[in-house]
mmCIF file of C-alpha atoms in Angstrom:
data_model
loop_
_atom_site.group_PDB
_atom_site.id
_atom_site.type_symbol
_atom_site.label_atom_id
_atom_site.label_comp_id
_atom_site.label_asym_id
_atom_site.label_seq_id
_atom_site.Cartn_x
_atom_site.Cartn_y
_atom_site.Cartn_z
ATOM 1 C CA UNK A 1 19.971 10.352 -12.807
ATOM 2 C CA UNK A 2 18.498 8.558 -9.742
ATOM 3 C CA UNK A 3 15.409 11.317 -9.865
ATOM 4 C CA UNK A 4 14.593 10.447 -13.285
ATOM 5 C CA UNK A 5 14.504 6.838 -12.596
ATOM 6 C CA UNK A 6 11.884 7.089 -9.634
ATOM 7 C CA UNK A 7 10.203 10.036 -11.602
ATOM 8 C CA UNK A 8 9.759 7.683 -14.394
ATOM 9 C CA UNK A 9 8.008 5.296 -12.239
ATOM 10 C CA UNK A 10 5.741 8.364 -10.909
ATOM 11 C CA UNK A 11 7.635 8.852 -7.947
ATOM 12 C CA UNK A 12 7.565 12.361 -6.952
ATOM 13 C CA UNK A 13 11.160 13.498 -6.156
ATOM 14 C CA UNK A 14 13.209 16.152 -4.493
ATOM 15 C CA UNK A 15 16.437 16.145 -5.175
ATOM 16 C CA UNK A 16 19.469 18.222 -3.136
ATOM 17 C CA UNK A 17 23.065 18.415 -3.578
ATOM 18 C CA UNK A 18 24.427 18.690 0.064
ATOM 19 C CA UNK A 19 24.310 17.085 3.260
ATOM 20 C CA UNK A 20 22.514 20.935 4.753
ATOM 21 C CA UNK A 21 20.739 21.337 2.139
ATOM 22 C CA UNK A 22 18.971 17.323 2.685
ATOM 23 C CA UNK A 23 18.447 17.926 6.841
ATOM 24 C CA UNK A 24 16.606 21.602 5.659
ATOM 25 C CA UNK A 25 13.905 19.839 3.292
ATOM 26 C CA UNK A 26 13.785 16.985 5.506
ATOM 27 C CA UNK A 27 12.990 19.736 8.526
ATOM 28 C CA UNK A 28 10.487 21.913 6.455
ATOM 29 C CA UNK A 29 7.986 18.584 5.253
ATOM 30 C CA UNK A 30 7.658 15.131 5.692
ATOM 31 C CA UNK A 31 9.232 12.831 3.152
ATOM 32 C CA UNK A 32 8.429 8.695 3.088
ATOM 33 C CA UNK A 33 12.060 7.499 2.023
ATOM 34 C CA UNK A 34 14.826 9.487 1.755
ATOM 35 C CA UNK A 35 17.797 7.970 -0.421
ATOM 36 C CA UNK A 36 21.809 9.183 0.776
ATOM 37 C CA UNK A 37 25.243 8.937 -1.101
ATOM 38 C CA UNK A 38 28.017 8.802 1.443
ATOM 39 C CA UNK A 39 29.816 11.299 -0.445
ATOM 40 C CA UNK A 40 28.515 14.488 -0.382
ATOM 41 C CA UNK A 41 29.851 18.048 -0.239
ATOM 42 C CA UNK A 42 30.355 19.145 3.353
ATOM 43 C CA UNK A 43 27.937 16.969 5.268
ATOM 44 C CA UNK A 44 28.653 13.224 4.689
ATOM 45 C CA UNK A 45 25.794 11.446 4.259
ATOM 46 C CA UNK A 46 26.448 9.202 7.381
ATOM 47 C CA UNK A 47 25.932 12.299 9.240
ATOM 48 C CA UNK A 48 22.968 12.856 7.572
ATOM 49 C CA UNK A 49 21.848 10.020 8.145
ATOM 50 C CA UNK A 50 22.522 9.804 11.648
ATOM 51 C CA UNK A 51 20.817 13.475 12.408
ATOM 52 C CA UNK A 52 18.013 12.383 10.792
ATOM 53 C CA UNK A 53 17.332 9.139 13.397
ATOM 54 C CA UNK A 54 17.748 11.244 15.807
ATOM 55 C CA UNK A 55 14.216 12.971 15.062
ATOM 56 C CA UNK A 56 12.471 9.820 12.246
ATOM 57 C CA UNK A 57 12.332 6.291 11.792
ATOM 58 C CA UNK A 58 11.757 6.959 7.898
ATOM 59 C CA UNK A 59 13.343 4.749 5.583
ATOM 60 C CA UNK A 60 16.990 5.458 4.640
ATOM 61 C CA UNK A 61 18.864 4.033 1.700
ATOM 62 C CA UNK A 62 22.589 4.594 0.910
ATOM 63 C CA UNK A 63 23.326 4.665 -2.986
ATOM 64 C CA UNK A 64 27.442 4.549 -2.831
ATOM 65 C CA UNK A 65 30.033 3.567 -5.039
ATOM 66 C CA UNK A 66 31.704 2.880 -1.941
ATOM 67 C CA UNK A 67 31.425 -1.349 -1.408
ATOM 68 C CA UNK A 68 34.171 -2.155 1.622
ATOM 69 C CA UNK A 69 32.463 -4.171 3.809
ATOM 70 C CA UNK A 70 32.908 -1.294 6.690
ATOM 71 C CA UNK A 71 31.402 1.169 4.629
ATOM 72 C CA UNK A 72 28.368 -0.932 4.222
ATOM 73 C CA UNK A 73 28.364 -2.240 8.028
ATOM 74 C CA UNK A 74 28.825 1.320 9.350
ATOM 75 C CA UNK A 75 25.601 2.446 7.018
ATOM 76 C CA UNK A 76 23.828 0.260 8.533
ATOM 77 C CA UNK A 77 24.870 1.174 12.271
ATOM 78 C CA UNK A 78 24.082 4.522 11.609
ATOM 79 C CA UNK A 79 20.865 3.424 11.027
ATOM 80 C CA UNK A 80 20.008 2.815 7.039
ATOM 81 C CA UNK A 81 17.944 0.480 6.089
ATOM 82 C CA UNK A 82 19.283 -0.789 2.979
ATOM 83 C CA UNK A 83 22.957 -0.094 0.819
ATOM 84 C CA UNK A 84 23.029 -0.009 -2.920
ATOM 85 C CA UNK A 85 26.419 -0.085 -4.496
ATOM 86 C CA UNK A 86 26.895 2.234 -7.351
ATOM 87 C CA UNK A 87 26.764 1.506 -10.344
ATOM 88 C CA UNK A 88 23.189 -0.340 -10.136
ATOM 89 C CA UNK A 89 20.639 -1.118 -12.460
ATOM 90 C CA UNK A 90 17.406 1.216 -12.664
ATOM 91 C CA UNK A 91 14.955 -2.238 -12.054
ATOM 92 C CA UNK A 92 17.113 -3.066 -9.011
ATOM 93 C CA UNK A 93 16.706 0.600 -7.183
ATOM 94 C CA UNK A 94 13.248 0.274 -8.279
ATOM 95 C CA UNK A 95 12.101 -2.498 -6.673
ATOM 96 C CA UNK A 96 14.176 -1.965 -3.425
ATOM 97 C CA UNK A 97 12.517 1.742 -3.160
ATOM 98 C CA UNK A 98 9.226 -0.072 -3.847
ATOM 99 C CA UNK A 99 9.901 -2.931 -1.039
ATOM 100 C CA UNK A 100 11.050 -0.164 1.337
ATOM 101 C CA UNK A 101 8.020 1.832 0.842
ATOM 102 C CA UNK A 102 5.775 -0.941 1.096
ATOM 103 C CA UNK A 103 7.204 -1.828 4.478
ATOM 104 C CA UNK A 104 6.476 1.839 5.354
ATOM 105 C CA UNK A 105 2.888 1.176 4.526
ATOM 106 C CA UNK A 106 2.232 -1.737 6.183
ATOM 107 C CA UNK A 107 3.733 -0.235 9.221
ATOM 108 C CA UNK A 108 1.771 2.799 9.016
ATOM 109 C CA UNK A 109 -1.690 0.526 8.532
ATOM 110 C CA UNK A 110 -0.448 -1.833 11.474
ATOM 111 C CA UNK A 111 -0.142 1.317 13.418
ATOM 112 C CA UNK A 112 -3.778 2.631 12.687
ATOM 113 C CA UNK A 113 -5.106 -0.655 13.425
ATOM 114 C CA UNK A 114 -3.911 -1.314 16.421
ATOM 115 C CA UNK A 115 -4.585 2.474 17.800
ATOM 116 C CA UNK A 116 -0.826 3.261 18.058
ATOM 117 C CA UNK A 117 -1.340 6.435 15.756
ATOM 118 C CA UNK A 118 1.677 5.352 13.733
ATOM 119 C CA UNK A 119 0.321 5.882 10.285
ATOM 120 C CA UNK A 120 -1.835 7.253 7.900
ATOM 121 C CA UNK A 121 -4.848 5.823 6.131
ATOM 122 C CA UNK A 122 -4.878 1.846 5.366
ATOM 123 C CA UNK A 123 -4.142 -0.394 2.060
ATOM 124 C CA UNK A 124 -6.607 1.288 -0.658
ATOM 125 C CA UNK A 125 -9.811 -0.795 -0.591
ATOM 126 C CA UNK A 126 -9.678 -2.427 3.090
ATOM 127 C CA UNK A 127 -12.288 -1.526 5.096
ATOM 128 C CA UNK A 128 -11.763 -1.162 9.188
ATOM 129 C CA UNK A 129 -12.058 -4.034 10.734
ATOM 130 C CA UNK A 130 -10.197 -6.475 13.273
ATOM 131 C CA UNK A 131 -6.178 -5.527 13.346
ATOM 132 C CA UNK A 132 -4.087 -7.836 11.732
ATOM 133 C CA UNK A 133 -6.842 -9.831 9.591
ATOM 134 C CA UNK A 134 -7.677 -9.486 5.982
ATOM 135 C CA UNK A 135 -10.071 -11.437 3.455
ATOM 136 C CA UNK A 136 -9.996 -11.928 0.162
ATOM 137 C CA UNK A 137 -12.974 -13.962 -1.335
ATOM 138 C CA UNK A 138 -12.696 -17.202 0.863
ATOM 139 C CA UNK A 139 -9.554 -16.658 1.883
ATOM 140 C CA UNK A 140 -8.086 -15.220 5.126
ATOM 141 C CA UNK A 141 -5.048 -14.066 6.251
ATOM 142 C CA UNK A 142 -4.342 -13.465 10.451
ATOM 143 C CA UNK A 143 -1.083 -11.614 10.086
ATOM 144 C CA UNK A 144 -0.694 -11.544 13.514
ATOM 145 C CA UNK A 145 -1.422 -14.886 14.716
ATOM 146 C CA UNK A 146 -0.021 -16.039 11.201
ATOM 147 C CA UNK A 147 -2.622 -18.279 10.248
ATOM 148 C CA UNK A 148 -4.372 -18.368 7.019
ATOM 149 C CA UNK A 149 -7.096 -20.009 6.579
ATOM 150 C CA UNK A 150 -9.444 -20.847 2.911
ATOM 151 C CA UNK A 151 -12.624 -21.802 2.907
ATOM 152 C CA UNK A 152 -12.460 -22.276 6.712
ATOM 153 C CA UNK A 153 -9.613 -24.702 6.832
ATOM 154 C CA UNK A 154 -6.484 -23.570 8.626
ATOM 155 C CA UNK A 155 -3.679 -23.814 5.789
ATOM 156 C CA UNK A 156 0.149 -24.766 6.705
ATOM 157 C CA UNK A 157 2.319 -22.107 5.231
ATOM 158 C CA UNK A 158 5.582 -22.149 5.497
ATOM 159 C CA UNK A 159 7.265 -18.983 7.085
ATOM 160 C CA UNK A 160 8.163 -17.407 3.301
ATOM 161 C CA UNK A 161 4.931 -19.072 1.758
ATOM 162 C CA UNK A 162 2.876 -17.115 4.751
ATOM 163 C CA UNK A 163 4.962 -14.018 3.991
ATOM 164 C CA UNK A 164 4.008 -14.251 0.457
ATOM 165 C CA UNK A 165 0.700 -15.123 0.561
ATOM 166 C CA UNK A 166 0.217 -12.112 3.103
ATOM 167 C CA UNK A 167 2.138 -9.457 1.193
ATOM 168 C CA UNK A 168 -0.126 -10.507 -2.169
ATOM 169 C CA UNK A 169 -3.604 -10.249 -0.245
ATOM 170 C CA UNK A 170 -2.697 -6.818 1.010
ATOM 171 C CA UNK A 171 -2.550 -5.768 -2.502
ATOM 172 C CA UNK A 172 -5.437 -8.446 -3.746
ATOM 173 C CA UNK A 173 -6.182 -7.089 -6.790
ATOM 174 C CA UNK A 174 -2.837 -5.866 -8.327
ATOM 175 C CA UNK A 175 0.262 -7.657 -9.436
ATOM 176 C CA UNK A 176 3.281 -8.062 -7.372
ATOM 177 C CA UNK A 177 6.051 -8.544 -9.117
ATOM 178 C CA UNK A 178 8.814 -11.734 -8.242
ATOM 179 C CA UNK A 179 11.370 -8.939 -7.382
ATOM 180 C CA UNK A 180 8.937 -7.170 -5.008
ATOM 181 C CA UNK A 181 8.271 -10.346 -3.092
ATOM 182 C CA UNK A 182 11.648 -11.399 -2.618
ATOM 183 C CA UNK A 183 12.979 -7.741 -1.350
ATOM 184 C CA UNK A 184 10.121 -7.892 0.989
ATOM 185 C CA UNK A 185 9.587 -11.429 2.364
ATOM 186 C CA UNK A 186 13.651 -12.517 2.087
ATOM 187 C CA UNK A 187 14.353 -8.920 3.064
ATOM 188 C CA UNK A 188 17.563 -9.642 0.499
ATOM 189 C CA UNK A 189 18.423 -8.161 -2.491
ATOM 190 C CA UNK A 190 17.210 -9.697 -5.709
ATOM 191 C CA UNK A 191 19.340 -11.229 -8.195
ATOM 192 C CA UNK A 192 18.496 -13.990 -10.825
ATOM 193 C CA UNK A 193 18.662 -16.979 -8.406
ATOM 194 C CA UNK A 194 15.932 -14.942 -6.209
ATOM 195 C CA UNK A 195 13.036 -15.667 -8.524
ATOM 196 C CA UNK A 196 13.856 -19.755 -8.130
ATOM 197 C CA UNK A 197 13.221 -19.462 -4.866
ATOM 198 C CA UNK A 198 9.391 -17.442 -5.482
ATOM 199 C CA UNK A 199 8.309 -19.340 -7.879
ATOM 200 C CA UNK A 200 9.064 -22.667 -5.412
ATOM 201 C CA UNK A 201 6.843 -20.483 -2.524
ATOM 202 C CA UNK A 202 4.036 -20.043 -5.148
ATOM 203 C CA UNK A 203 4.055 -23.396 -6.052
ATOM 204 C CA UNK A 204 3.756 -24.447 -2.377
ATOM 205 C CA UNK A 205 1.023 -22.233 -2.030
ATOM 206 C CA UNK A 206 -0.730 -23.306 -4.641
ATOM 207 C CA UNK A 207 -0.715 -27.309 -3.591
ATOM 208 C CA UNK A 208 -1.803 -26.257 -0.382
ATOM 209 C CA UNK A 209 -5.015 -24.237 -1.050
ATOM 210 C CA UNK A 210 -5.518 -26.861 -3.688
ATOM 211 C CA UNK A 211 -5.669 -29.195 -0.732
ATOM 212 C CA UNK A 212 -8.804 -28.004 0.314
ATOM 213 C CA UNK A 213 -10.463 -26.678 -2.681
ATOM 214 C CA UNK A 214 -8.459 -27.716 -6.314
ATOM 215 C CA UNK A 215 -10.892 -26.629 -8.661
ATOM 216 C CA UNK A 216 -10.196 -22.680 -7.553
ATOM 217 C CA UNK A 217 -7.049 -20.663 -8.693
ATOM 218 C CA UNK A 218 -6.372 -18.260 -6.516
ATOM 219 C CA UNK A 219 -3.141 -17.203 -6.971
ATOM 220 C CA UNK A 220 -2.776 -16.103 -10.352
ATOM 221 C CA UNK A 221 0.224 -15.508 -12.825
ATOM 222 C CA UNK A 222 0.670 -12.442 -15.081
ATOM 223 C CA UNK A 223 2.952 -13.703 -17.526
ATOM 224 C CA UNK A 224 6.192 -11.470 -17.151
ATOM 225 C CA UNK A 225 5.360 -9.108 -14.878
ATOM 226 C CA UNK A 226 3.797 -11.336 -11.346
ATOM 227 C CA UNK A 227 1.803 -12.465 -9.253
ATOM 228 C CA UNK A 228 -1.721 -11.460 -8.439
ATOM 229 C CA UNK A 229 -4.761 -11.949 -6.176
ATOM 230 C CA UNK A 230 -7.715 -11.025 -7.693
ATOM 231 C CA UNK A 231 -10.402 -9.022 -5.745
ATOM 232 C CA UNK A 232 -10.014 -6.493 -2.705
ATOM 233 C CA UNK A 233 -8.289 -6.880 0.794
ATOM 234 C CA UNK A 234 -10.787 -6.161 3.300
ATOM 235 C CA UNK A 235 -10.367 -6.664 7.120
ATOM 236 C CA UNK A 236 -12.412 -8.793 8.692
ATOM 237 C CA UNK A 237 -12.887 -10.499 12.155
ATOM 238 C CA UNK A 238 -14.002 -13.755 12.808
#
């Protein structure tokens, strides 16, 4: 059931049935999220879990109908990165295996940035450039220093309006949705209350870069579906 799910968002999936058979396909090629049930014949998936930190740092999220409190705490100290409770809806594994892999790629274009080898290619459509800084028409975003600046003038983001504002330059040019923003700048799980609390950080946004220059929109809605920045990321130094 789970493989359909991702498959039907183009994922491409492996499934296995055991704890062995998971470390053996894990071993044989390299896989950017691997998702674990606790339960599993032979091999729990703790165990799993825990031989695969040994050797990667890739993302690990525990599906389980299992929701103690301990069960979710010791996931976690075994080194997951996230806990789903069983049953779950197929929008909210979506957009936490979309949030998780997004992490993953900003990691891996941090890594090539700053030399530390940790990654593969960049965002699609940023050019090399200075680490850390991208630009999107006259807008710029210092993710390191966290400063953004439009037009030239430094803008005051808030912590979660910076986070958002970053996260929807690096994919200027496509629409992130509400639940994708939340997962990745709250680093929480999204529920119906979550989406209050984007649409206040857009708003923010908005009034700010409106500060300097109201007759631009740069932060556009897409009615149902997100948030968007038109144009291409590309990183830039000053």
């Amino acid at each position: 059931m789970v493989a359909r799910m991702l498959e039907a968002e183009c994922y491409d999936v492996t499934a296995c049935y055991s704890g062995g058979e998971a470390l053996a396909l894990f071993a044989a090629e390299p896989y950017d999220l691997v998702l674990l049930d606790i339960m599993m014949p032979g091999m729990d998936g703790l165990e799993v879990c825990r031989q695969i930190r040994q050797t990667s740092e890739v993302p690990i999220v525990f599906l389980s109908a299992k929701d103690e409190e301990t069960d979710k705490v010791l996931g976690l100290l075994m080194g997951a990165d996230d806990y789903i409770v069983k049953p779950f809806r197929q929008r909210e594994l979506v957009a936490r295996v979309k949030a998780r892999l997004r992490r993953l790629e900003a990691s891996r274009s941090a890594g090539a940035a700053d030399g530390s080898g940790l990654g593969r290619a960049g965002d699609e459509g940023a050019d090399e450039g200075a680490p850390g800084i991208r630009r999107v028409g006259d807008l710029e975003i210092n993710e390191r220093g966290h400063v953004a600046h439009f037009q030239g003038v430094e803008v005051s983001l808030a912590p979660k309006e910076f986070g958002v504002l970053a996260m929807l330059v690096r994919n200027a040019g496509a629409t992130v949705s509400a639940a994708e923003l939340y997962e990745s700048v709250w680093e929480q799980s999204y529920d119906k209350t979550a989406n209050n609390s984007v649409m206040v950080c857009i708003r923010g946004i908005r009034r700010k870069l409106a500060e300097v220059d109201s007759s631009m929109d740069v932060v556009h809605t897409v009615w149902g579906v997100g948030y968007k920045i038109e144009g291409s990321a590309t990183k830039a130094g000053r």
